[in-house]
């Protein structure tokens, strides 16, 4: 039998999520793992077809560049390469922990590489669809180059409310290796215009 062991790092994330509905995590992956993931994304980008991302889901997919300008490639959990295996292992480890401690009933996730060319953005939106509300936690991992300069833009802006119910934006820089986890059903957010290519893996942990 597996003895349950408290993971202080995961506990911090879970605490953030319960108190603020989001968490900014700078050490979910090691620097070496980030390097491997970044190289893998760039390799995939040369070998495979990243597709212009759409909005909506299967029933109503539309490509509207005035709303979102990134290109994406879905990861295939049934046929992962060695680097993706490491990524899925960490994700599944986190999912198992969250399920044991928060009873969220997460069944797994869906994940895609994303690339925002200069001049692109993703307008304010929510990650759940009217017809599909299974997305529970959104996780964005930035794979930008080590010399990423915050003046290049591409911040993730999340919309929050202060104690008087007044809305404000929190802008988070897409620093290499940074992961942002947030409640998919609760937080509207946007990707600000970027003027330098911006790389990430975005994923959603889903309930049944
Ligand atoms: C998304 C998204 C945020 C980011 O892909 O739905 O909101 O920072 N991404 O890339
Ligand atoms: Mn989103």
Tab-separated table of C-alpha atoms and ligand atoms in Angstrom:
chain	number	residue	atom	x	y	z
A	1	UNK	CA	0.000	0.000	0.000
A	2	UNK	CA	1.107	3.554	-0.705
A	3	UNK	CA	1.421	5.625	2.431
A	4	UNK	CA	0.131	9.136	1.835
A	5	UNK	CA	2.966	11.611	2.173
A	6	UNK	CA	2.404	15.353	2.464
A	7	UNK	CA	4.112	17.275	-0.336
A	8	UNK	CA	4.787	20.812	0.990
A	9	UNK	CA	5.367	22.185	-2.513
A	10	UNK	CA	2.009	20.918	-3.785
A	11	UNK	CA	0.362	22.127	-0.568
A	12	UNK	CA	1.482	25.701	-1.296
A	13	UNK	CA	-0.073	25.514	-4.762
A	14	UNK	CA	-3.324	24.079	-3.400
A	15	UNK	CA	-3.448	26.786	-0.729
A	16	UNK	CA	-3.005	29.496	-3.365
A	17	UNK	CA	-5.728	27.948	-5.487
A	18	UNK	CA	-8.160	27.827	-2.569
A	19	UNK	CA	-7.399	31.382	-1.429
A	20	UNK	CA	-6.896	33.195	-4.737
A	21	UNK	CA	-8.041	30.771	-7.477
A	22	UNK	CA	-4.578	30.954	-9.049
A	23	UNK	CA	-0.975	30.120	-8.272
A	24	UNK	CA	2.291	31.254	-9.859
A	25	UNK	CA	4.870	28.500	-9.568
A	26	UNK	CA	8.474	28.992	-10.613
A	27	UNK	CA	9.950	25.595	-9.777
A	28	UNK	CA	7.465	22.975	-10.904
A	29	UNK	CA	10.084	21.741	-13.388
A	30	UNK	CA	13.851	21.905	-12.971
A	31	UNK	CA	15.948	24.157	-15.217
A	32	UNK	CA	17.198	21.052	-17.019
A	33	UNK	CA	13.646	19.797	-17.627
A	34	UNK	CA	12.620	23.201	-18.964
A	35	UNK	CA	15.566	23.117	-21.340
A	36	UNK	CA	14.485	19.685	-22.615
A	37	UNK	CA	10.853	20.743	-22.994
A	38	UNK	CA	11.841	23.910	-24.848
A	39	UNK	CA	14.128	22.001	-27.229
A	40	UNK	CA	11.371	19.459	-27.769
A	41	UNK	CA	8.820	22.139	-28.615
A	42	UNK	CA	11.199	23.705	-31.125
A	43	UNK	CA	11.917	20.314	-32.699
A	44	UNK	CA	8.196	19.539	-32.998
A	45	UNK	CA	7.664	22.911	-34.544
A	46	UNK	CA	10.109	22.010	-37.306
A	47	UNK	CA	8.846	18.460	-37.801
A	48	UNK	CA	5.099	18.782	-37.376
A	49	UNK	CA	2.344	21.093	-38.318
A	50	UNK	CA	1.367	23.526	-35.645
A	51	UNK	CA	-2.172	24.599	-36.501
A	52	UNK	CA	-3.642	28.033	-36.188
A	53	UNK	CA	-5.577	27.780	-32.927
A	54	UNK	CA	-9.352	27.994	-32.967
A	55	UNK	CA	-11.859	29.208	-30.428
A	56	UNK	CA	-14.836	27.189	-29.218
A	57	UNK	CA	-14.848	23.394	-29.139
A	58	UNK	CA	-15.594	20.595	-31.614
A	59	UNK	CA	-19.169	21.700	-32.213
A	60	UNK	CA	-18.316	25.274	-32.998
A	61	UNK	CA	-14.666	25.810	-33.914
A	62	UNK	CA	-13.710	29.093	-35.481
A	63	UNK	CA	-10.424	30.707	-36.337
A	64	UNK	CA	-10.589	34.410	-35.622
A	65	UNK	CA	-7.214	36.091	-35.549
A	66	UNK	CA	-8.702	39.202	-33.933
A	67	UNK	CA	-9.354	37.003	-30.891
A	68	UNK	CA	-6.377	34.635	-30.784
A	69	UNK	CA	-3.244	34.386	-32.890
A	70	UNK	CA	-1.299	31.421	-31.553
A	71	UNK	CA	-0.507	28.144	-33.294
A	72	UNK	CA	-0.803	24.902	-31.379
A	73	UNK	CA	0.062	21.207	-31.453
A	74	UNK	CA	-1.749	18.771	-29.137
A	75	UNK	CA	0.374	16.317	-27.160
A	76	UNK	CA	-0.560	12.667	-27.581
A	77	UNK	CA	-0.481	10.943	-24.192
A	78	UNK	CA	-0.692	7.528	-25.909
A	79	UNK	CA	2.483	8.162	-27.891
A	80	UNK	CA	4.716	10.411	-25.843
A	81	UNK	CA	8.379	10.900	-26.603
A	82	UNK	CA	10.874	10.678	-23.721
A	83	UNK	CA	10.572	14.346	-22.796
A	84	UNK	CA	6.781	14.302	-22.928
A	85	UNK	CA	6.803	11.190	-20.744
A	86	UNK	CA	8.578	13.210	-18.065
A	87	UNK	CA	6.025	16.009	-18.492
A	88	UNK	CA	3.027	13.650	-18.210
A	89	UNK	CA	4.557	11.918	-15.208
A	90	UNK	CA	4.787	15.203	-13.319
A	91	UNK	CA	1.276	16.201	-14.338
A	92	UNK	CA	-0.202	12.857	-13.337
A	93	UNK	CA	1.651	12.964	-10.049
A	94	UNK	CA	0.117	16.369	-9.337
A	95	UNK	CA	-3.340	15.167	-10.435
A	96	UNK	CA	-3.118	12.172	-8.084
A	97	UNK	CA	-2.097	14.421	-5.198
A	98	UNK	CA	-4.871	16.946	-5.825
A	99	UNK	CA	-7.419	14.154	-6.047
A	100	UNK	CA	-6.262	12.679	-2.750
A	101	UNK	CA	-6.292	15.977	-0.903
A	102	UNK	CA	-9.063	18.023	-2.561
A	103	UNK	CA	-11.398	15.373	-3.976
A	104	UNK	CA	-11.646	17.228	-7.262
A	105	UNK	CA	-12.174	14.007	-9.195
A	106	UNK	CA	-9.719	14.890	-11.952
A	107	UNK	CA	-9.591	12.222	-14.630
A	108	UNK	CA	-6.562	13.414	-16.567
A	109	UNK	CA	-5.709	16.241	-18.831
A	110	UNK	CA	-5.384	17.612	-22.344
A	111	UNK	CA	-2.275	19.554	-23.296
A	112	UNK	CA	-0.957	21.484	-26.273
A	113	UNK	CA	2.221	23.260	-27.253
A	114	UNK	CA	1.574	26.872	-28.177
A	115	UNK	CA	3.537	29.378	-30.128
A	116	UNK	CA	2.601	33.067	-30.323
A	117	UNK	CA	4.434	34.814	-33.176
A	118	UNK	CA	5.227	38.535	-32.829
A	119	UNK	CA	2.101	40.683	-33.066
A	120	UNK	CA	-0.262	38.046	-31.666
A	121	UNK	CA	-2.361	37.853	-28.491
A	122	UNK	CA	-5.382	36.050	-27.051
A	123	UNK	CA	-8.252	38.312	-26.034
A	124	UNK	CA	-10.018	38.028	-22.684
A	125	UNK	CA	-11.792	34.678	-22.301
A	126	UNK	CA	-12.766	31.813	-20.004
A	127	UNK	CA	-11.327	28.326	-20.642
A	128	UNK	CA	-14.614	26.438	-20.307
A	129	UNK	CA	-17.223	26.082	-23.015
A	130	UNK	CA	-20.990	26.250	-22.557
A	131	UNK	CA	-21.302	22.716	-23.890
A	132	UNK	CA	-18.331	21.262	-22.025
A	133	UNK	CA	-17.523	22.218	-18.457
A	134	UNK	CA	-15.034	19.470	-17.636
A	135	UNK	CA	-11.989	21.740	-17.636
A	136	UNK	CA	-11.229	22.393	-13.977
A	137	UNK	CA	-7.633	23.579	-13.646
A	138	UNK	CA	-5.733	25.440	-16.364
A	139	UNK	CA	-1.951	25.082	-16.325
A	140	UNK	CA	0.326	27.182	-18.506
A	141	UNK	CA	4.039	26.457	-18.544
A	142	UNK	CA	6.271	29.018	-20.277
A	143	UNK	CA	9.097	27.686	-22.414
A	144	UNK	CA	10.463	31.026	-23.562
A	145	UNK	CA	14.177	31.394	-24.150
A	146	UNK	CA	16.387	32.027	-21.137
A	147	UNK	CA	17.014	35.625	-22.208
A	148	UNK	CA	13.284	36.429	-22.247
A	149	UNK	CA	12.812	40.149	-21.775
A	150	UNK	CA	9.586	41.239	-20.004
A	151	UNK	CA	9.477	44.287	-22.276
A	152	UNK	CA	8.569	41.888	-25.086
A	153	UNK	CA	5.038	41.719	-23.656
A	154	UNK	CA	2.927	38.579	-23.792
A	155	UNK	CA	1.931	38.833	-20.131
A	156	UNK	CA	-0.897	36.705	-18.900
A	157	UNK	CA	-3.482	39.100	-17.475
A	158	UNK	CA	-5.966	37.578	-15.085
A	159	UNK	CA	-9.092	39.423	-14.010
A	160	UNK	CA	-9.717	39.459	-10.277
A	161	UNK	CA	-12.016	41.313	-7.885
A	162	UNK	CA	-10.877	43.303	-4.860
A	163	UNK	CA	-12.659	43.272	-1.482
A	164	UNK	CA	-15.197	45.852	-2.789
A	165	UNK	CA	-16.006	43.712	-5.782
A	166	UNK	CA	-14.102	46.044	-8.092
A	167	UNK	CA	-12.379	44.316	-10.951
A	168	UNK	CA	-8.643	44.626	-11.497
A	169	UNK	CA	-6.039	42.962	-13.685
A	170	UNK	CA	-3.033	41.085	-12.460
A	171	UNK	CA	-0.312	40.869	-15.108
A	172	UNK	CA	2.082	37.948	-14.914
A	173	UNK	CA	5.242	37.815	-17.008
A	174	UNK	CA	5.811	34.712	-19.130
A	175	UNK	CA	9.195	33.971	-17.575
A	176	UNK	CA	10.934	30.799	-18.772
A	177	UNK	CA	10.100	27.845	-16.515
A	178	UNK	CA	7.193	29.616	-14.852
A	179	UNK	CA	3.909	27.759	-14.471
A	180	UNK	CA	0.565	29.377	-13.796
A	181	UNK	CA	-2.252	27.257	-12.484
A	182	UNK	CA	-5.749	28.639	-12.191
A	183	UNK	CA	-9.374	27.700	-11.780
A	184	UNK	CA	-10.667	27.263	-15.361
A	185	UNK	CA	-14.297	27.935	-14.481
A	186	UNK	CA	-13.696	31.070	-12.418
A	187	UNK	CA	-10.986	33.257	-13.895
A	188	UNK	CA	-11.211	35.228	-17.112
A	189	UNK	CA	-7.813	36.028	-18.555
A	190	UNK	CA	-6.005	37.186	-21.666
A	191	UNK	CA	-2.593	37.030	-23.306
A	192	UNK	CA	-1.310	40.520	-24.040
A	193	UNK	CA	0.207	41.297	-27.409
A	194	UNK	CA	3.684	39.897	-27.739
A	195	UNK	CA	6.446	41.317	-29.939
A	196	UNK	CA	8.773	38.326	-29.758
A	197	UNK	CA	7.948	34.654	-30.341
A	198	UNK	CA	6.413	33.194	-27.149
A	199	UNK	CA	6.443	29.463	-26.332
A	200	UNK	CA	4.390	27.457	-23.844
A	201	UNK	CA	2.622	24.230	-23.032
A	202	UNK	CA	-0.944	24.833	-21.958
A	203	UNK	CA	-2.996	22.148	-20.316
A	204	UNK	CA	-6.294	21.534	-18.659
A	205	UNK	CA	-6.959	19.048	-15.892
A	206	UNK	CA	-10.462	17.731	-16.382
A	207	UNK	CA	-13.204	15.988	-14.488
A	208	UNK	CA	-15.213	13.185	-16.028
B	1	LIG	C1	-5.111	29.616	-23.370
B	1	LIG	C2	-4.502	30.701	-22.562
B	1	LIG	C3	-2.562	31.668	-21.511
B	1	LIG	C4	-1.101	31.890	-21.753
B	1	LIG	O1	-4.384	28.981	-24.164
B	1	LIG	O2	-6.333	29.384	-23.213
B	1	LIG	O3	-5.231	31.436	-21.976
B	1	LIG	O4	-0.497	32.592	-20.923
B	1	LIG	N1	-3.154	30.793	-22.456
B	1	LIG	O5	-0.577	31.378	-22.724
B	2	LIG	MN1	-7.161	30.541	-21.664
